[in-house]
PDB file of C-alpha atoms in Angstrom:
ATOM      1  CA  GLY A   1     -40.410  29.745 -19.237  1.00 40.00           C
ATOM      2  CA  VAL A   2     -36.675  29.626 -19.790  1.00 46.00           C
ATOM      3  CA  VAL A   3     -35.445  26.280 -21.122  1.00 46.00           C
ATOM      4  CA  GLY A   4     -34.093  24.278 -18.206  1.00 50.00           C
ATOM      5  CA  GLY A   5     -35.518  26.784 -15.755  1.00 58.00           C
ATOM      6  CA  ALA A   6     -38.611  26.657 -13.570  1.00 62.00           C
ATOM      7  CA  CYS A   7     -41.938  27.289 -15.298  1.00 59.00           C
ATOM      8  CA  SER A   8     -43.615  30.574 -14.445  1.00 63.00           C
ATOM      9  CA  ASP A   9     -47.056  28.930 -14.363  1.00 84.00           C
ATOM     10  CA  VAL A  10     -46.063  27.285 -11.077  1.00 92.00           C
ATOM     11  CA  LYS A  11     -46.694  29.501  -8.080  1.00 95.00           C
ATOM     12  CA  GLN A  12     -43.655  29.105  -5.862  1.00 97.00           C
ATOM     13  CA  ASP A  13     -43.667  30.048  -2.179  1.00 97.00           C
ATOM     14  CA  VAL A  14     -40.687  29.750   0.130  1.00 98.00           C
ATOM     15  CA  PHE A  15     -41.167  30.010   3.905  1.00 98.00           C
ATOM     16  CA  GLU A  16     -38.460  30.272   6.521  1.00 98.00           C
ATOM     17  CA  VAL A  17     -39.179  27.291   8.813  1.00 98.00           C
ATOM     18  CA  ASN A  18     -36.914  25.747  11.430  1.00 97.00           C
ATOM     19  CA  LYS A  19     -36.533  21.969  11.483  1.00 97.00           C
ATOM     20  CA  PHE A  20     -38.951  21.221  14.297  1.00 97.00           C
ATOM     21  CA  ASN A  21     -41.631  23.693  13.178  1.00 98.00           C
ATOM     22  CA  LYS A  22     -42.000  22.004   9.790  1.00 98.00           C
ATOM     23  CA  ARG A  23     -44.644  19.481  10.836  1.00 98.00           C
ATOM     24  CA  SER A  24     -47.102  22.059  12.204  1.00 97.00           C
ATOM     25  CA  LYS A  25     -46.488  24.340   9.194  1.00 98.00           C
ATOM     26  CA  LEU A  26     -47.239  21.426   6.843  1.00 98.00           C
ATOM     27  CA  MET A  27     -50.508  20.675   8.649  1.00 98.00           C
ATOM     28  CA  GLU A  28     -51.501  24.327   8.433  1.00 98.00           C
ATOM     29  CA  ILE A  29     -50.952  24.229   4.651  1.00 98.00           C
ATOM     30  CA  LEU A  30     -52.736  20.893   4.196  1.00 98.00           C
ATOM     31  CA  ARG A  31     -55.786  22.201   6.071  1.00 98.00           C
ATOM     32  CA  GLU A  32     -56.330  24.707   3.220  1.00 97.00           C
ATOM     33  CA  ASP A  33     -56.385  21.859   0.666  1.00 95.00           C
ATOM     34  CA  ALA A  34     -54.658  18.520   1.098  1.00 96.00           C
ATOM     35  CA  ASN A  35     -55.815  16.759  -2.071  1.00 95.00           C
ATOM     36  CA  GLY A  36     -53.082  15.827  -4.538  1.00 95.00           C
ATOM     37  CA  THR A  37     -50.145  16.997  -2.443  1.00 96.00           C
ATOM     38  CA  ILE A  38     -46.726  15.338  -2.735  1.00 96.00           C
ATOM     39  CA  VAL A  39     -44.349  16.073   0.131  1.00 97.00           C
ATOM     40  CA  PHE A  40     -40.591  15.560  -0.322  1.00 96.00           C
ATOM     41  CA  VAL A  41     -38.563  14.593   2.746  1.00 97.00           C
ATOM     42  CA  GLU A  42     -34.946  13.560   3.287  1.00 96.00           C
ATOM     43  CA  THR A  43     -35.026  10.220   5.134  1.00 95.00           C
ATOM     44  CA  LYS A  44     -36.924   6.938   4.785  1.00 96.00           C
ATOM     45  CA  ARG A  45     -37.875   6.801   8.465  1.00 95.00           C
ATOM     46  CA  GLY A  46     -38.864  10.475   8.347  1.00 96.00           C
ATOM     47  CA  ALA A  47     -41.205   9.654   5.446  1.00 98.00           C
ATOM     48  CA  ASP A  48     -42.909   6.843   7.380  1.00 98.00           C
ATOM     49  CA  PHE A  49     -43.085   8.827  10.626  1.00 98.00           C
ATOM     50  CA  LEU A  50     -44.795  11.729   8.865  1.00 98.00           C
ATOM     51  CA  ALA A  51     -47.133   9.510   6.828  1.00 98.00           C
ATOM     52  CA  SER A  52     -48.235   7.679   9.984  1.00 98.00           C
ATOM     53  CA  PHE A  53     -48.731  10.868  11.974  1.00 98.00           C
ATOM     54  CA  LEU A  54     -50.742  12.606   9.224  1.00 98.00           C
ATOM     55  CA  SER A  55     -52.858   9.487   8.592  1.00 98.00           C
ATOM     56  CA  GLU A  56     -53.738   9.142  12.273  1.00 97.00           C
ATOM     57  CA  THR A  57     -54.522  12.801  12.823  1.00 96.00           C
ATOM     58  CA  GLU A  58     -56.115  14.476   9.800  1.00 95.00           C
ATOM     59  CA  PHE A  59     -55.091  13.355   6.301  1.00 98.00           C
ATOM     60  CA  PRO A  60     -54.998   9.873   4.714  1.00 98.00           C
ATOM     61  CA  THR A  61     -51.366   9.691   3.605  1.00 98.00           C
ATOM     62  CA  THR A  62     -49.110   7.114   1.979  1.00 98.00           C
ATOM     63  CA  SER A  63     -45.355   6.992   1.417  1.00 97.00           C
ATOM     64  CA  ILE A  64     -42.672   5.930  -1.061  1.00 96.00           C
ATOM     65  CA  HIS A  65     -38.967   5.418  -0.273  1.00 95.00           C
ATOM     66  CA  GLY A  66     -35.952   3.341  -1.165  1.00 94.00           C
ATOM     67  CA  ASP A  67     -36.793   0.324   1.019  1.00 96.00           C
ATOM     68  CA  ARG A  68     -40.102  -0.277  -0.746  1.00 95.00           C
ATOM     69  CA  LEU A  69     -40.536  -3.042  -3.300  1.00 94.00           C
ATOM     70  CA  GLN A  70     -41.487  -1.933  -6.801  1.00 92.00           C
ATOM     71  CA  SER A  71     -45.008  -3.345  -6.328  1.00 94.00           C
ATOM     72  CA  GLN A  72     -45.401  -1.320  -3.101  1.00 96.00           C
ATOM     73  CA  ARG A  73     -44.306   1.883  -4.860  1.00 93.00           C
ATOM     74  CA  GLU A  74     -46.820   1.271  -7.621  1.00 92.00           C
ATOM     75  CA  GLN A  75     -49.595   0.593  -5.095  1.00 95.00           C
ATOM     76  CA  ALA A  76     -48.823   3.786  -3.170  1.00 95.00           C
ATOM     77  CA  LEU A  77     -48.816   5.784  -6.396  1.00 93.00           C
ATOM     78  CA  ARG A  78     -52.129   4.233  -7.423  1.00 94.00           C
ATOM     79  CA  ASP A  79     -53.714   5.085  -4.047  1.00 96.00           C
ATOM     80  CA  PHE A  80     -52.497   8.678  -4.478  1.00 95.00           C
ATOM     81  CA  ARG A  81     -53.724   9.016  -8.078  1.00 92.00           C
ATOM     82  CA  THR A  82     -57.206   7.692  -7.282  1.00 93.00           C
ATOM     83  CA  GLY A  83     -57.504  10.045  -4.323  1.00 94.00           C
ATOM     84  CA  LYS A  84     -57.806   7.214  -1.783  1.00 96.00           C
ATOM     85  CA  MET A  85     -54.739   8.826  -0.237  1.00 97.00           C
ATOM     86  CA  LYS A  86     -54.780  12.621  -0.312  1.00 97.00           C
ATOM     87  CA  VAL A  87     -51.087  13.033   0.431  1.00 98.00           C
ATOM     88  CA  LEU A  88     -47.953  11.191  -0.759  1.00 97.00           C
ATOM     89  CA  ILE A  89     -44.711  11.497   1.203  1.00 97.00           C
ATOM     90  CA  ALA A  90     -41.631  10.655  -0.878  1.00 96.00           C
ATOM     91  CA  THR A  91     -37.874  10.657  -0.597  1.00 94.00           C
ATOM     92  CA  SER A  92     -36.105  12.149  -3.648  1.00 85.00           C
ATOM     93  CA  VAL A  93     -34.391   8.949  -4.656  1.00 78.00           C
ATOM     94  CA  ALA A  94     -37.598   6.923  -4.637  1.00 75.00           C
ATOM     95  CA  ALA A  95     -39.515   9.549  -6.618  1.00 74.00           C
ATOM     96  CA  ARG A  96     -36.862   9.607  -9.342  1.00 75.00           C
ATOM     97  CA  GLY A  97     -37.987   7.618 -12.352  1.00 71.00           C
ATOM     98  CA  LEU A  98     -41.574   7.367 -11.136  1.00 74.00           C
ATOM     99  CA  ASP A  99     -44.310   8.745 -13.338  1.00 76.00           C
ATOM    100  CA  ILE A 100     -45.755  11.287 -10.908  1.00 79.00           C
ATOM    101  CA  LYS A 101     -47.196  14.126 -12.987  1.00 74.00           C
ATOM    102  CA  ASN A 102     -49.977  16.667 -12.743  1.00 74.00           C
ATOM    103  CA  VAL A 103     -49.639  16.941  -9.003  1.00 90.00           C
ATOM    104  CA  LYS A 104     -51.703  19.790  -7.535  1.00 93.00           C
ATOM    105  CA  HIS A 105     -49.159  20.839  -4.963  1.00 96.00           C
ATOM    106  CA  VAL A 106     -45.496  19.985  -4.371  1.00 95.00           C
ATOM    107  CA  VAL A 107     -44.200  20.654  -0.851  1.00 97.00           C
ATOM    108  CA  ASN A 108     -40.455  20.628  -0.204  1.00 98.00           C
ATOM    109  CA  PHE A 109     -40.623  19.732   3.504  1.00 98.00           C
ATOM    110  CA  ASP A 110     -36.869  19.218   3.212  1.00 98.00           C
ATOM    111  CA  LEU A 111     -35.240  21.126   0.347  1.00 98.00           C
ATOM    112  CA  PRO A 112     -32.852  19.247  -1.960  1.00 96.00           C
ATOM    113  CA  ASN A 113     -29.169  20.207  -1.812  1.00 94.00           C
ATOM    114  CA  ASN A 114     -29.016  21.442  -5.405  1.00 95.00           C
ATOM    115  CA  ILE A 115     -31.160  23.664  -7.601  1.00 97.00           C
ATOM    116  CA  ALA A 116     -31.502  21.136 -10.444  1.00 94.00           C
ATOM    117  CA  ASP A 117     -33.409  18.798  -8.107  1.00 93.00           C
ATOM    118  CA  TYR A 118     -35.589  21.715  -6.974  1.00 95.00           C
ATOM    119  CA  VAL A 119     -36.515  22.552 -10.592  1.00 94.00           C
ATOM    120  CA  HIS A 120     -37.149  18.873 -11.334  1.00 91.00           C
ATOM    121  CA  ARG A 121     -39.424  18.461  -8.307  1.00 92.00           C
ATOM    122  CA  ILE A 122     -41.571  21.494  -9.006  1.00 92.00           C
ATOM    123  CA  GLY A 123     -41.811  20.390 -12.653  1.00 88.00           C
ATOM    124  CA  ARG A 124     -44.189  17.683 -11.422  1.00 87.00           C
ATOM    125  CA  THR A 125     -46.886  20.271 -10.860  1.00 87.00           C
ATOM    126  CA  GLY A 126     -48.572  22.762 -13.216  1.00 76.00           C
ATOM    127  CA  ARG A 127     -48.533  20.786 -16.446  1.00 65.00           C
ATOM    128  CA  VAL A 128     -50.961  20.778 -19.380  1.00 63.00           C
ATOM    129  CA  GLY A 129     -51.973  24.390 -18.940  1.00 64.00           C
ATOM    130  CA  ASN A 130     -52.977  23.992 -15.296  1.00 70.00           C
ATOM    131  CA  ASN A 131     -51.522  26.253 -12.676  1.00 80.00           C
ATOM    132  CA  GLY A 132     -49.439  24.366 -10.199  1.00 91.00           C
ATOM    133  CA  ARG A 133     -48.226  25.222  -6.763  1.00 95.00           C
ATOM    134  CA  ALA A 134     -44.915  24.560  -5.025  1.00 96.00           C
ATOM    135  CA  THR A 135     -44.221  25.393  -1.390  1.00 98.00           C
ATOM    136  CA  SER A 136     -40.780  25.055   0.186  1.00 98.00           C
ATOM    137  CA  PHE A 137     -39.596  25.101   3.795  1.00 98.00           C
ATOM    138  CA  PHE A 138     -36.237  26.841   3.992  1.00 98.00           C
ATOM    139  CA  ASP A 139     -34.331  25.945   7.163  1.00 98.00           C
ATOM    140  CA  PRO A 140     -31.604  28.588   7.638  1.00 97.00           C
ATOM    141  CA  ASP A 141     -29.546  26.103   9.697  1.00 97.00           C
ATOM    142  CA  HIS A 142     -29.486  23.602   6.820  1.00 97.00           C
ATOM    143  CA  ASP A 143     -30.279  25.202   3.447  1.00 98.00           C
ATOM    144  CA  GLN A 144     -27.963  28.229   3.383  1.00 96.00           C
ATOM    145  CA  ALA A 145     -25.968  26.878   0.415  1.00 96.00           C
ATOM    146  CA  LEU A 146     -29.095  26.838  -1.769  1.00 97.00           C
ATOM    147  CA  ALA A 147     -30.128  30.448  -1.066  1.00 97.00           C
ATOM    148  CA  ALA A 148     -28.462  32.242  -4.000  1.00 97.00           C
ATOM    149  CA  ASP A 149     -29.566  29.705  -6.639  1.00 97.00           C
ATOM    150  CA  LEU A 150     -33.086  29.734  -5.232  1.00 97.00           C
ATOM    151  CA  VAL A 151     -33.258  33.538  -5.468  1.00 97.00           C
ATOM    152  CA  ASN A 152     -32.135  33.376  -9.123  1.00 97.00           C
ATOM    153  CA  THR A 153     -34.662  30.679  -9.969  1.00 97.00           C
ATOM    154  CA  LEU A 154     -37.548  32.542  -8.315  1.00 97.00           C
ATOM    155  CA  ALA A 155     -36.606  35.843  -9.957  1.00 96.00           C
ATOM    156  CA  GLY A 156     -36.167  34.111 -13.340  1.00 95.00           C
ATOM    157  CA  SER A 157     -39.685  32.676 -13.215  1.00 93.00           C
ATOM    158  CA  ASP A 158     -41.477  35.896 -12.190  1.00 93.00           C
ATOM    159  CA  GLN A 159     -41.941  34.901  -8.545  1.00 96.00           C
ATOM    160  CA  THR A 160     -41.731  37.138  -5.512  1.00 95.00           C
ATOM    161  CA  VAL A 161     -38.435  36.650  -3.691  1.00 97.00           C
ATOM    162  CA  PRO A 162     -38.969  36.735   0.080  1.00 97.00           C
ATOM    163  CA  ASP A 163     -36.843  39.289   1.947  1.00 96.00           C
ATOM    164  CA  PHE A 164     -35.306  36.728   4.326  1.00 97.00           C
ATOM    165  CA  LEU A 165     -34.045  34.730   1.343  1.00 97.00           C
ATOM    166  CA  ARG A 166     -32.582  37.761  -0.435  1.00 95.00           C
ATOM    167  CA  GLN A 167     -30.713  38.672   2.744  1.00 95.00           C
ATOM    168  CA  LEU A 168     -29.407  35.129   3.258  1.00 93.00           C
ATOM    169  CA  SER A 169     -28.174  34.971  -0.322  1.00 91.00           C
ATOM    170  CA  GLY A 170     -26.054  38.052   0.332  1.00 81.00           C
ATOM    171  CA  GLY A 171     -27.886  40.228  -2.164  1.00 60.00           C
TER     172      GLY A 171
ATOM    173  CA  SER B  11     -52.963  -1.025  50.888  1.00 40.00           C
ATOM    174  CA  TYR B  12     -52.693   2.710  51.384  1.00 46.00           C
ATOM    175  CA  CYS B  13     -49.191   2.721  49.927  1.00 48.00           C
ATOM    176  CA  SER B  14     -49.933   1.095  46.548  1.00 49.00           C
ATOM    177  CA  THR B  15     -53.119   3.137  46.101  1.00 50.00           C
ATOM    178  CA  SER B  16     -51.298   6.413  46.509  1.00 51.00           C
ATOM    179  CA  THR B  17     -48.527   5.287  44.124  1.00 53.00           C
ATOM    180  CA  MET B  18     -51.130   4.459  41.488  1.00 52.00           C
ATOM    181  CA  THR B  19     -52.709   7.877  41.877  1.00 50.00           C
ATOM    182  CA  ILE B  20     -49.395   9.654  41.374  1.00 51.00           C
ATOM    183  CA  ILE B  21     -48.556   7.658  38.252  1.00 52.00           C
ATOM    184  CA  GLU B  22     -51.951   8.264  36.636  1.00 57.00           C
ATOM    185  CA  GLY B  23     -51.694  11.935  37.469  1.00 55.00           C
ATOM    186  CA  ASN B  24     -48.299  12.156  35.775  1.00 64.00           C
ATOM    187  CA  TYR B  25     -49.562  10.571  32.589  1.00 90.00           C
ATOM    188  CA  ARG B  26     -52.438  13.027  32.444  1.00 91.00           C
ATOM    189  CA  GLU B  27     -49.986  15.882  32.786  1.00 92.00           C
ATOM    190  CA  VAL B  28     -47.766  14.407  30.076  1.00 94.00           C
ATOM    191  CA  ARG B  29     -50.720  14.126  27.707  1.00 94.00           C
ATOM    192  CA  ASP B  30     -51.892  17.650  28.529  1.00 94.00           C
ATOM    193  CA  GLU B  31     -48.465  19.024  27.719  1.00 95.00           C
ATOM    194  CA  TYR B  32     -47.795  16.709  24.731  1.00 96.00           C
ATOM    195  CA  PRO B  33     -51.225  16.217  23.129  1.00 96.00           C
ATOM    196  CA  ASP B  34     -49.763  14.382  20.097  1.00 97.00           C
ATOM    197  CA  ILE B  35     -47.585  11.956  22.053  1.00 98.00           C
ATOM    198  CA  ASP B  36     -49.677   8.831  21.367  1.00 97.00           C
ATOM    199  CA  ALA B  37     -49.664   9.422  17.585  1.00 98.00           C
ATOM    200  CA  GLU B  38     -45.960  10.349  17.698  1.00 98.00           C
ATOM    201  CA  VAL B  39     -44.995   7.166  19.559  1.00 98.00           C
ATOM    202  CA  ARG B  40     -47.104   5.000  17.225  1.00 98.00           C
ATOM    203  CA  ALA B  41     -45.429   6.716  14.214  1.00 98.00           C
ATOM    204  CA  ILE B  42     -41.988   5.855  15.664  1.00 98.00           C
ATOM    205  CA  LEU B  43     -43.014   2.250  16.314  1.00 98.00           C
ATOM    206  CA  LEU B  44     -44.504   1.970  12.817  1.00 98.00           C
ATOM    207  CA  SER B  45     -41.300   3.134  11.146  1.00 98.00           C
ATOM    208  CA  HIS B  46     -39.366   0.466  13.136  1.00 97.00           C
ATOM    209  CA  ALA B  47     -41.978  -2.276  12.919  1.00 98.00           C
ATOM    210  CA  GLN B  48     -39.795  -4.802  11.064  1.00 96.00           C
ATOM    211  CA  ASN B  49     -37.532  -5.393  14.053  1.00 96.00           C
ATOM    212  CA  GLY B  50     -39.258  -3.587  16.914  1.00 97.00           C
ATOM    213  CA  ILE B  51     -37.508  -0.959  19.037  1.00 98.00           C
ATOM    214  CA  THR B  52     -36.144  -0.602  22.592  1.00 98.00           C
ATOM    215  CA  ILE B  53     -36.992   2.190  25.046  1.00 98.00           C
ATOM    216  CA  SER B  54     -33.642   3.919  24.621  1.00 98.00           C
ATOM    217  CA  SER B  55     -34.070   3.954  20.829  1.00 98.00           C
ATOM    218  CA  ILE B  56     -37.641   5.252  21.188  1.00 98.00           C
ATOM    219  CA  LYS B  57     -36.229   8.119  23.271  1.00 98.00           C
ATOM    220  CA  ASP B  58     -33.501   8.856  20.669  1.00 98.00           C
ATOM    221  CA  GLU B  59     -35.974   8.729  17.826  1.00 98.00           C
ATOM    222  CA  TYR B  60     -38.473  10.935  19.680  1.00 98.00           C
ATOM    223  CA  ARG B  61     -35.823  13.602  20.049  1.00 97.00           C
ATOM    224  CA  LYS B  62     -34.792  13.267  16.402  1.00 96.00           C
ATOM    225  CA  GLN B  63     -38.357  13.597  15.110  1.00 96.00           C
ATOM    226  CA  THR B  64     -39.793  16.215  17.487  1.00 96.00           C
ATOM    227  CA  GLY B  65     -36.797  18.123  18.864  1.00 96.00           C
ATOM    228  CA  ASN B  66     -38.036  17.439  22.408  1.00 96.00           C
ATOM    229  CA  THR B  67     -36.615  15.154  25.074  1.00 97.00           C
ATOM    230  CA  PHE B  68     -38.933  12.202  25.710  1.00 98.00           C
ATOM    231  CA  PRO B  69     -41.033  13.500  28.613  1.00 96.00           C
ATOM    232  CA  LEU B  70     -40.891  10.348  30.795  1.00 95.00           C
ATOM    233  CA  HIS B  71     -37.853   8.915  32.543  1.00 92.00           C
ATOM    234  CA  ASP B  72     -39.270   6.266  34.863  1.00 90.00           C
ATOM    235  CA  ASN B  73     -42.014   3.695  34.324  1.00 92.00           C
ATOM    236  CA  VAL B  74     -41.675   4.163  30.549  1.00 96.00           C
ATOM    237  CA  THR B  75     -42.936   0.636  29.868  1.00 97.00           C
ATOM    238  CA  ASP B  76     -46.100   1.289  31.897  1.00 96.00           C
ATOM    239  CA  PHE B  77     -46.659   4.541  30.049  1.00 97.00           C
ATOM    240  CA  LEU B  78     -46.105   3.016  26.586  1.00 97.00           C
ATOM    241  CA  LEU B  79     -48.627   0.292  27.423  1.00 97.00           C
ATOM    242  CA  THR B  80     -51.320   2.934  28.040  1.00 96.00           C
ATOM    243  CA  ILE B  81     -51.034   3.926  24.351  1.00 97.00           C
ATOM    244  CA  PRO B  82     -53.624   2.047  22.262  1.00 97.00           C
ATOM    245  CA  TYR B  83     -52.220  -0.579  19.812  1.00 98.00           C
ATOM    246  CA  VAL B  84     -48.727  -0.611  21.418  1.00 98.00           C
ATOM    247  CA  THR B  85     -47.244  -4.049  22.193  1.00 98.00           C
ATOM    248  CA  ALA B  86     -44.239  -5.192  24.239  1.00 98.00           C
ATOM    249  CA  GLU B  87     -42.308  -8.450  24.319  1.00 98.00           C
ATOM    250  CA  CYS B  88     -39.329  -9.872  26.109  1.00 97.00           C
ATOM    251  CA  SER B  89     -36.963 -11.047  23.354  1.00 95.00           C
ATOM    252  CA  HIS B  90     -34.920 -14.258  23.619  1.00 95.00           C
ATOM    253  CA  THR B  91     -31.914 -12.134  24.658  1.00 95.00           C
ATOM    254  CA  GLY B  92     -33.968 -10.515  27.435  1.00 96.00           C
ATOM    255  CA  LYS B  93     -34.320  -7.160  25.697  1.00 96.00           C
ATOM    256  CA  ARG B  94     -37.682  -5.423  26.022  1.00 97.00           C
ATOM    257  CA  ILE B  95     -38.903  -4.748  22.473  1.00 98.00           C
ATOM    258  CA  PHE B  96     -41.879  -2.541  21.573  1.00 98.00           C
ATOM    259  CA  ASN B  97     -44.009  -2.786  18.455  1.00 98.00           C
ATOM    260  CA  LEU B  98     -47.415  -1.948  17.070  1.00 98.00           C
ATOM    261  CA  LYS B  99     -50.702  -3.476  15.983  1.00 98.00           C
ATOM    262  CA  PRO B 100     -52.491  -1.893  13.005  1.00 98.00           C
ATOM    263  CA  ASN B 101     -55.454   0.462  13.341  1.00 97.00           C
ATOM    264  CA  LYS B 102     -57.738   1.588  10.532  1.00 97.00           C
ATOM    265  CA  GLU B 103     -55.825   4.820   9.892  1.00 98.00           C
ATOM    266  CA  ASN B 104     -52.314   3.365   9.656  1.00 98.00           C
ATOM    267  CA  SER B 105     -52.749  -0.262   8.490  1.00 98.00           C
ATOM    268  CA  HIS B 106     -51.832   0.559   4.841  1.00 98.00           C
ATOM    269  CA  LEU B 107     -48.479   1.918   6.060  1.00 98.00           C
ATOM    270  CA  LEU B 108     -47.748  -0.784   8.630  1.00 98.00           C
ATOM    271  CA  GLU B 109     -48.378  -3.486   6.036  1.00 98.00           C
ATOM    272  CA  MET B 110     -45.893  -1.859   3.639  1.00 98.00           C
ATOM    273  CA  VAL B 111     -43.210  -1.526   6.327  1.00 98.00           C
ATOM    274  CA  LEU B 112     -43.565  -5.167   7.419  1.00 98.00           C
ATOM    275  CA  ASN B 113     -43.208  -6.417   3.825  1.00 97.00           C
ATOM    276  CA  GLN B 114     -40.561  -4.007   2.508  1.00 97.00           C
ATOM    277  CA  LYS B 115     -36.859  -4.814   2.006  1.00 94.00           C
ATOM    278  CA  GLN B 116     -35.333  -6.048   5.259  1.00 87.00           C
ATOM    279  CA  ARG B 117     -32.976  -3.493   6.795  1.00 72.00           C
ATOM    280  CA  SER B 118     -29.740  -4.924   8.045  1.00 60.00           C
ATOM    281  CA  ASP B 119     -29.049  -2.183  10.591  1.00 51.00           C
ATOM    282  CA  TYR B 120     -30.776   0.322  12.840  1.00 48.00           C
ATOM    283  CA  SER B 121     -29.710   3.452  10.952  1.00 43.00           C
ATOM    284  CA  SER B 122     -32.146   6.038   9.656  1.00 41.00           C
TER     285      SER B 122
END
């Protein structure tokens, strides 16, 4: 792909999802295949809420965020890598600097507020010749400012741009 | 007596209706308690957090303590200041998370 851009061997999907429909949409996606999925969320408590809910209902899930000790982050990462935990919920800040590569599926439950972070996140999937997958929940009440950059990034990496996103970006 | 029996019946009936309408409420409440397990949480904060996480108003207004104590693994205590504080015991699905929360950096406030 373009240097500094998103790789075209990552299949990128963007769905229009309102804040309180995100949890059921995530579960729908995980039911297809939960293994090796990292889910990015905005808040520490949101990460733990979601990890607890998923673990108790359908998918063994662990979490990483800024209140965790280094040893706890490493343990969570280990549980994810070995497959003991199918899903890892992470806040952006906590995931920065952690060696999380070759993830099967990156889900942006909450989108970052800038496109560089988006490209960085989806760069964690689809390495070493494997096809990766990135799915993002676009909340029109929250993510409007990212629309135009997201359209450019999708178009620049040979991805289908959803109509709702093209309209929101004003093009 | 007739009076207390009929009260009991009404309360149990309400909880069944709540659980029919909100089938995930037990797991949602436990998830809230888990994310606040370091310090525990009061009923008014549980209600705030429930709205923040689900978008819905907490479906019970009266007898909330009784309702919460029908949810498996939920605990309640009267703190030294007299506040009623709720918390959680681990189960086999969430113990890895609860253990991390209890041993993570201590939060100095109640913010998210």
